[in-house]
Amino acid sequence: MYMDYAKYTGDTQFLDVVTGALVNTSYGAEQDLLGGSMSSTAATLLGRWNDDILWHTIGGAEIYGADSIMPGAKGPWIKLAQKTFDQTYQQWDDGCGGGIYWSRDRNGNSAPFKSLITQLEFVQQGARNYLETKNETAIAISKTALDWVFSSGLGNIQTGTLYDGMNVGECGKFTSHFWSYNYGSLLGALSWMHKATGNNTYLDLITPFYTHASEVFSDKYNNVITETCEPNVKCNRDQQGFKAVYVRNLAYTYREITADNTKNQIKTVIDASVAAMVANSSALLVAALGVHLSPEGGLLPKITAGQLVDTTNGAAGLGSGGTKNPGKIVSKPLSAASDLHVTFSTLFFGIILSAIATSSFSPFDILP
């Protein structure tokens, strides 16, 4: 997410810290989000989830350049993206006709589950890898995965309905709760596949799913994106951040589609959602971040991860401006990479303050 923010606004003040975090998360020289030589330890401490390792793997290659050397690593940034894509594809089998497992643990309670979000992240990753490398295998596998989403019934082209997943052994018995990040990730996957292939079929498929997503998440809430668990205050920590994924992928979709009507609808929804966030969240954010009057109080990381993701995604659209699309940024040794002490609250505090202080600004002003 931050890499997108830096690209679209030209504000790279936190790039060193975020890049360092990505280097550390991928175990430096190992360039491996599964832990490399420490994979068994990492799995014990953190678990192994295919959706978790796909979210951020391409960010470094896209902002620094695919062949730019990753600081402290043995290879270029694209190596991390390609390795993660390959590791995830190892989890594909023909159960229920195809698809990638959500969990990498074949003995756990979640072992048989094939989640929709994993497939959609995988499709996006493959398309974006292809744009950097022109690897035909990556785009072919992504097409196969997307085709399976529809043939399996997880995505219904006629109704625009998306289901959350299903267990191998119970094919066609879907977990049916609607989550905004599934819809956003599909819209983003279709947009990236169109960008990679030029095939307009992917743009045509956007319409039924965006229409259904709007009916579920924004039309009934005055265009403010609202998770289905929010009205009854039943969202857990992770679910509070799902809207951020939806919004980011709406921005990807906006940049790729050509239909003015849909572009205007997306703009209206994002503008309304950001305005609602700024109008209602300022005091809550200050309290949640633990800002005290006394110098010794400092910033306390009280805000939950889900709230932070959701808030900073909106804040990224309210950035301080600057050069649009600054181009590839030279990758260099990082002062923060070896010993990160910056909390996520500190990291995004400046962005959040800009959201609080800024008014009458459209996030789309920063999109090329």
Coordinates of C-alpha atoms in Angstrom, one line a residue:
M1 CA 0.0 0.0 0.0
Y2 CA 2.7 2.5 0.9
M3 CA 4.6 1.8 -2.3
D4 CA 1.4 2.9 -4.2
Y5 CA 1.2 6.0 -2.1
A6 CA 4.8 6.9 -2.8
K7 CA 4.4 6.4 -6.5
Y8 CA 1.2 8.4 -6.9
T9 CA 2.2 11.3 -4.7
G10 CA 5.9 11.5 -4.9
D11 CA 6.1 11.6 -1.1
T12 CA 8.9 9.1 -0.3
Q13 CA 9.8 10.3 3.2
F14 CA 8.9 6.9 4.7
L15 CA 10.2 4.8 1.9
D16 CA 13.4 3.9 3.7
V17 CA 11.5 2.5 6.7
V18 CA 8.9 0.6 4.7
T19 CA 11.6 -0.9 2.4
G20 CA 13.6 -1.9 5.4
A21 CA 10.5 -3.6 6.9
L22 CA 10.0 -5.5 3.6
V23 CA 13.7 -6.6 3.5
N24 CA 13.5 -7.8 7.1
T25 CA 10.2 -9.6 6.5
S26 CA 11.6 -11.5 3.6
Y27 CA 14.7 -12.5 5.7
G28 CA 17.2 -10.3 3.9
A29 CA 19.6 -12.3 1.8
E30 CA 17.1 -15.2 1.7
Q31 CA 14.5 -13.1 -0.2
D32 CA 11.9 -15.5 1.2
L33 CA 8.7 -14.5 2.9
L34 CA 8.4 -18.1 4.2
G35 CA 11.6 -17.7 6.1
G36 CA 14.2 -19.5 3.9
S37 CA 16.6 -21.5 6.1
M38 CA 14.4 -20.5 9.1
S39 CA 11.2 -21.6 7.5
S40 CA 10.3 -24.1 10.1
T41 CA 10.7 -21.6 12.9
A42 CA 8.8 -19.0 11.0
A43 CA 6.0 -21.4 10.4
T44 CA 5.8 -22.3 14.1
L45 CA 5.7 -18.6 15.2
L46 CA 3.6 -17.1 12.4
G47 CA 1.8 -20.0 10.6
R48 CA 1.9 -20.4 6.8
W49 CA -0.9 -18.7 4.8
N50 CA -0.7 -18.3 1.1
D51 CA -2.7 -15.1 1.1
D52 CA -0.4 -13.5 3.6
I53 CA 2.7 -13.9 1.6
L54 CA 1.2 -12.5 -1.6
W55 CA 0.0 -9.1 -0.5
H56 CA 3.2 -7.1 -0.8
T57 CA 5.8 -9.1 -2.8
I58 CA 5.8 -7.0 -6.0
G59 CA 5.9 -3.6 -4.3
G60 CA 9.7 -3.3 -4.3
A61 CA 10.1 -4.3 -8.0
E62 CA 7.5 -1.9 -9.1
I63 CA 8.9 1.2 -7.3
Y64 CA 12.6 0.5 -7.6
G65 CA 12.7 -1.5 -10.9
A66 CA 12.6 -5.3 -11.3
D67 CA 16.3 -5.6 -11.8
S68 CA 17.3 -3.2 -9.0
I69 CA 19.2 -5.0 -6.3
M70 CA 17.3 -5.6 -3.1
P71 CA 19.3 -4.2 -0.2
G72 CA 21.0 -6.8 1.9
A73 CA 19.9 -9.6 -0.5
K74 CA 21.5 -11.8 -3.1
G75 CA 19.4 -10.7 -6.0
P76 CA 17.0 -8.1 -7.6
W77 CA 13.7 -7.1 -6.2
I78 CA 11.8 -9.2 -8.8
K79 CA 13.4 -12.4 -7.3
L80 CA 11.2 -12.0 -4.2
A81 CA 8.1 -11.6 -6.3
Q82 CA 8.8 -14.5 -8.6
K83 CA 9.9 -16.8 -5.7
T84 CA 6.7 -16.0 -3.8
F85 CA 4.5 -16.6 -6.9
D86 CA 6.2 -20.0 -7.4
Q87 CA 5.9 -21.0 -3.8
T88 CA 2.2 -20.2 -3.8
Y89 CA 1.6 -22.2 -7.0
Q90 CA 3.1 -25.2 -5.3
Q91 CA -0.1 -25.2 -3.3
W92 CA -2.3 -25.8 -6.4
D93 CA -3.9 -29.2 -6.9
D94 CA -6.9 -30.6 -8.7
G95 CA -9.2 -30.8 -5.7
C96 CA -12.5 -29.3 -6.7
G97 CA -11.1 -28.9 -10.2
G98 CA -8.1 -26.7 -9.2
G99 CA -7.2 -23.8 -7.0
I100 CA -4.7 -22.9 -4.3
Y101 CA -5.0 -23.8 -0.7
W102 CA -5.4 -21.0 1.9
S103 CA -3.2 -22.7 4.5
R104 CA 0.2 -24.3 3.7
D105 CA -0.3 -26.7 6.6
R106 CA -1.9 -29.9 5.2
N107 CA -2.6 -31.3 8.6
G108 CA -4.4 -28.3 10.3
N109 CA -8.1 -27.6 10.7
S110 CA -7.9 -25.2 7.7
A111 CA -6.0 -27.7 5.5
P112 CA -8.8 -28.4 2.9
F113 CA -10.0 -24.8 2.5
K114 CA -9.4 -23.0 -0.8
S115 CA -10.1 -19.3 -0.2
L116 CA -11.2 -16.9 -2.9
I117 CA -8.8 -14.2 -1.7
T118 CA -5.8 -16.5 -2.2
Q119 CA -6.8 -17.1 -5.9
L120 CA -7.3 -13.4 -6.6
E121 CA -4.1 -12.3 -5.0
F122 CA -2.3 -15.0 -7.0
V123 CA -3.9 -13.7 -10.3
Q124 CA -2.9 -10.1 -9.5
Q125 CA 0.6 -11.2 -8.6
G126 CA 1.1 -13.1 -11.8
A127 CA -0.2 -10.3 -14.0
R128 CA 2.0 -7.8 -12.3
N129 CA 5.0 -10.1 -12.5
Y130 CA 4.4 -10.4 -16.2
L131 CA 4.3 -6.7 -16.6
E132 CA 7.8 -6.5 -15.1
T133 CA 9.3 -9.6 -16.7
K134 CA 7.1 -10.6 -19.7
N135 CA 7.2 -14.2 -18.3
E136 CA 4.5 -15.9 -20.4
T137 CA 4.2 -18.8 -17.9
A138 CA 3.2 -16.4 -15.1
I139 CA 0.4 -14.8 -17.2
A140 CA -0.8 -18.3 -18.4
I141 CA -1.0 -19.6 -14.9
S142 CA -2.9 -16.5 -13.7
K143 CA -5.4 -17.0 -16.5
T144 CA -5.9 -20.6 -15.4
A145 CA -6.5 -19.5 -11.8
L146 CA -9.0 -16.8 -12.8
D147 CA -10.8 -19.2 -15.1
W148 CA -11.1 -21.7 -12.1
V149 CA -12.6 -19.0 -9.9
F150 CA -15.5 -18.8 -12.3
S151 CA -15.8 -22.5 -13.3
S152 CA -15.8 -23.6 -9.7
G153 CA -18.7 -21.3 -8.8
L154 CA -16.8 -19.1 -6.4
G155 CA -17.5 -16.2 -8.8
N156 CA -20.9 -16.0 -10.5
I157 CA -20.6 -13.9 -13.7
Q158 CA -24.4 -13.7 -14.1
T159 CA -25.2 -12.4 -10.6
G160 CA -21.9 -10.8 -9.7
T161 CA -21.8 -12.8 -6.5
L162 CA -18.5 -13.9 -4.9
Y163 CA -18.2 -16.6 -2.3
D164 CA -15.5 -16.7 0.3
G165 CA -14.2 -20.2 -0.4
M166 CA -14.9 -23.9 0.0
N167 CA -13.3 -27.1 1.4
V168 CA -11.9 -29.8 -0.8
G169 CA -14.3 -32.7 -0.3
E170 CA -17.3 -30.4 -0.1
C171 CA -17.0 -28.8 -3.6
G172 CA -19.8 -26.4 -4.4
K173 CA -20.6 -25.9 -0.7
F174 CA -19.4 -22.3 -0.3
T175 CA -18.8 -20.2 2.7
S176 CA -21.1 -17.4 1.8
H177 CA -20.3 -14.3 3.8
F178 CA -19.7 -11.2 1.6
W179 CA -16.4 -9.4 2.2
S180 CA -15.4 -6.2 0.4
Y181 CA -11.8 -7.3 0.0
N182 CA -12.9 -10.2 -2.2
Y183 CA -14.8 -7.9 -4.5
G184 CA -12.0 -5.4 -4.6
S185 CA -9.4 -8.1 -5.2
L186 CA -11.4 -9.5 -8.1
L187 CA -11.8 -6.0 -9.7
G188 CA -8.1 -5.4 -9.3
A189 CA -7.3 -8.8 -10.7
L190 CA -9.4 -8.2 -13.8
S191 CA -7.8 -4.7 -14.2
W192 CA -4.3 -6.0 -14.0
M193 CA -5.1 -8.9 -16.3
H194 CA -6.4 -6.4 -18.9
K195 CA -3.3 -4.3 -18.4
A196 CA -1.1 -7.3 -19.0
T197 CA -3.0 -8.8 -21.9
G198 CA -5.1 -6.1 -23.6
N199 CA -8.0 -8.6 -23.6
N200 CA -11.2 -6.6 -23.2
T201 CA -13.1 -9.6 -21.8
Y202 CA -11.5 -8.7 -18.5
L203 CA -13.0 -5.2 -18.6
D204 CA -16.4 -6.6 -19.5
L205 CA -16.3 -8.9 -16.4
I206 CA -15.9 -5.9 -14.1
T207 CA -19.4 -4.7 -14.6
P208 CA -21.5 -7.5 -12.9
F209 CA -19.1 -7.7 -9.9
Y210 CA -18.8 -4.0 -9.4
T211 CA -22.5 -3.6 -9.6
H212 CA -23.1 -6.2 -7.0
A213 CA -20.4 -4.9 -4.8
S214 CA -21.9 -1.4 -4.9
E215 CA -25.3 -2.8 -3.9
V216 CA -23.8 -4.6 -0.9
F217 CA -21.2 -2.2 0.4
S218 CA -22.1 1.4 -0.6
D219 CA -25.4 2.1 -2.3
K220 CA -27.4 1.8 0.9
Y221 CA -24.9 3.8 2.9
N222 CA -24.9 7.1 1.0
N223 CA -22.0 5.9 -1.1
V224 CA -19.8 5.4 2.0
I225 CA -18.1 2.0 1.8
T226 CA -19.3 0.0 4.7
E227 CA -18.4 -3.6 5.6
T228 CA -21.5 -5.9 6.2
C229 CA -20.3 -6.5 9.8
E230 CA -20.1 -2.8 10.6
P231 CA -23.7 -1.8 11.3
N232 CA -23.9 -4.3 14.1
V233 CA -20.4 -3.6 15.3
K234 CA -19.3 -7.3 14.8
C235 CA -16.2 -6.8 12.7
N236 CA -13.0 -8.3 14.2
R237 CA -9.6 -6.7 13.8
D238 CA -8.9 -8.1 10.4
Q239 CA -12.3 -7.4 9.0
Q240 CA -12.0 -3.7 9.9
G241 CA -9.2 -3.4 7.3
F242 CA -11.0 -5.1 4.4
K243 CA -12.4 -1.9 3.1
A244 CA -8.8 -0.6 2.5
V245 CA -8.2 -3.5 0.1
Y246 CA -11.5 -2.7 -1.7
V247 CA -10.6 1.0 -2.0
R248 CA -7.1 0.4 -3.3
N249 CA -8.4 -2.0 -6.0
L250 CA -11.2 0.5 -7.0
A251 CA -8.3 2.9 -7.7
Y252 CA -6.6 0.2 -9.9
T253 CA -9.9 -0.3 -11.7
Y254 CA -10.5 3.4 -12.2
R255 CA -7.2 3.7 -13.9
E256 CA -7.8 0.8 -16.3
I257 CA -11.5 1.1 -17.4
T258 CA -12.7 3.5 -20.0
A259 CA -16.5 3.6 -19.3
D260 CA -17.1 7.2 -18.0
N261 CA -20.2 6.1 -16.1
T262 CA -18.4 3.5 -14.0
K263 CA -15.4 5.8 -13.5
N264 CA -17.8 8.5 -12.1
Q265 CA -19.4 5.9 -9.8
I266 CA -16.1 4.9 -8.4
K267 CA -15.0 8.4 -8.0
T268 CA -18.2 9.3 -6.1
V269 CA -17.8 6.3 -3.8
I270 CA -14.2 7.0 -2.9
D271 CA -14.7 10.7 -2.5
A272 CA -17.7 10.1 -0.2
S273 CA -15.8 7.4 1.8
V274 CA -12.7 9.6 2.3
A275 CA -14.9 12.6 3.3
A276 CA -16.7 10.4 5.9
M277 CA -13.4 9.2 7.3
V278 CA -12.0 12.7 7.7
A279 CA -15.2 14.1 9.1
N280 CA -15.7 11.3 11.7
S281 CA -12.3 10.0 12.6
S282 CA -10.0 12.9 13.5
A283 CA -10.6 13.0 17.2
L284 CA -10.8 9.2 17.4
L285 CA -7.5 8.9 15.6
V286 CA -5.7 11.3 17.9
A287 CA -7.0 9.4 20.9
A288 CA -6.2 6.0 19.4
L289 CA -2.6 7.0 18.6
G290 CA -2.1 8.2 22.1
V291 CA -1.0 11.7 21.5
H292 CA -0.3 13.4 24.8
L293 CA 0.4 17.0 25.7
S294 CA 3.5 16.2 27.7
P295 CA 6.7 15.5 25.7
E296 CA 7.3 12.3 27.6
G297 CA 3.9 10.9 26.6
G298 CA 5.0 10.3 23.0
L299 CA 3.0 8.2 20.6
L300 CA 1.5 5.0 21.9
P301 CA 0.6 2.3 19.3
K302 CA -2.9 1.8 20.5
I303 CA -4.6 1.8 17.1
T304 CA -5.4 -1.7 15.8
A305 CA -3.8 -3.0 12.6
G306 CA -7.1 -3.2 10.8
Q307 CA -8.0 0.4 11.7
L308 CA -4.6 1.6 10.7
V309 CA -4.7 -0.1 7.3
D310 CA -8.2 1.3 6.6
T311 CA -7.3 4.8 7.7
T312 CA -3.9 5.1 6.0
N313 CA -5.4 3.9 2.7
G314 CA -7.8 6.9 2.8
A315 CA -5.0 9.1 3.9
A316 CA -2.9 8.1 1.0
G317 CA -5.4 9.8 -1.2
L318 CA -5.0 13.0 0.9
G319 CA -1.2 13.1 0.6
S320 CA 0.8 16.3 0.4
G321 CA 1.0 16.3 -3.4
G322 CA 4.3 16.4 -5.1
T323 CA 5.5 14.9 -8.4
K324 CA 3.1 12.4 -9.9
N325 CA 4.6 9.1 -10.9
P326 CA 8.2 9.9 -10.0
G327 CA 9.4 6.8 -11.9
K328 CA 11.8 4.1 -10.7
I329 CA 13.6 5.1 -7.5
V330 CA 17.2 4.0 -7.1
S331 CA 17.4 1.2 -4.5
K332 CA 20.2 1.9 -2.0
P333 CA 21.5 0.5 1.4
L334 CA 19.0 1.3 4.1
S335 CA 19.8 2.9 7.4
A336 CA 16.6 1.5 8.8
A337 CA 16.8 -2.1 7.5
S338 CA 19.1 -3.6 10.0
D339 CA 17.6 -2.2 13.2
L340 CA 14.0 -1.0 12.8
H341 CA 12.6 0.7 15.9
V342 CA 9.8 2.7 14.2
T343 CA 6.3 1.7 15.1
F344 CA 3.6 1.5 12.6
S345 CA 1.9 4.4 14.5
T346 CA 4.9 6.6 14.0
L347 CA 5.3 5.5 10.4
F348 CA 1.9 6.6 9.3
F349 CA 1.4 9.5 11.7
G350 CA 2.4 12.1 9.3
I351 CA 0.1 10.7 6.6
I352 CA -2.8 10.5 9.0
L353 CA -2.3 14.1 10.1
S354 CA -2.4 15.3 6.5
A355 CA -5.8 13.5 6.2
I356 CA -7.1 15.2 9.3
A357 CA -5.9 18.6 8.2
T358 CA -6.8 18.5 4.5
S359 CA -10.2 19.3 3.0
S360 CA -11.9 19.5 -0.4
F361 CA -9.4 17.3 -2.1
S362 CA -10.2 14.3 -4.3
P363 CA -8.0 11.2 -4.1
F364 CA -8.3 11.1 -7.9
D365 CA -6.3 14.3 -8.2
I366 CA -3.1 12.3 -7.7
L367 CA -3.9 9.5 -10.2
P368 CA -2.2 9.9 -13.6

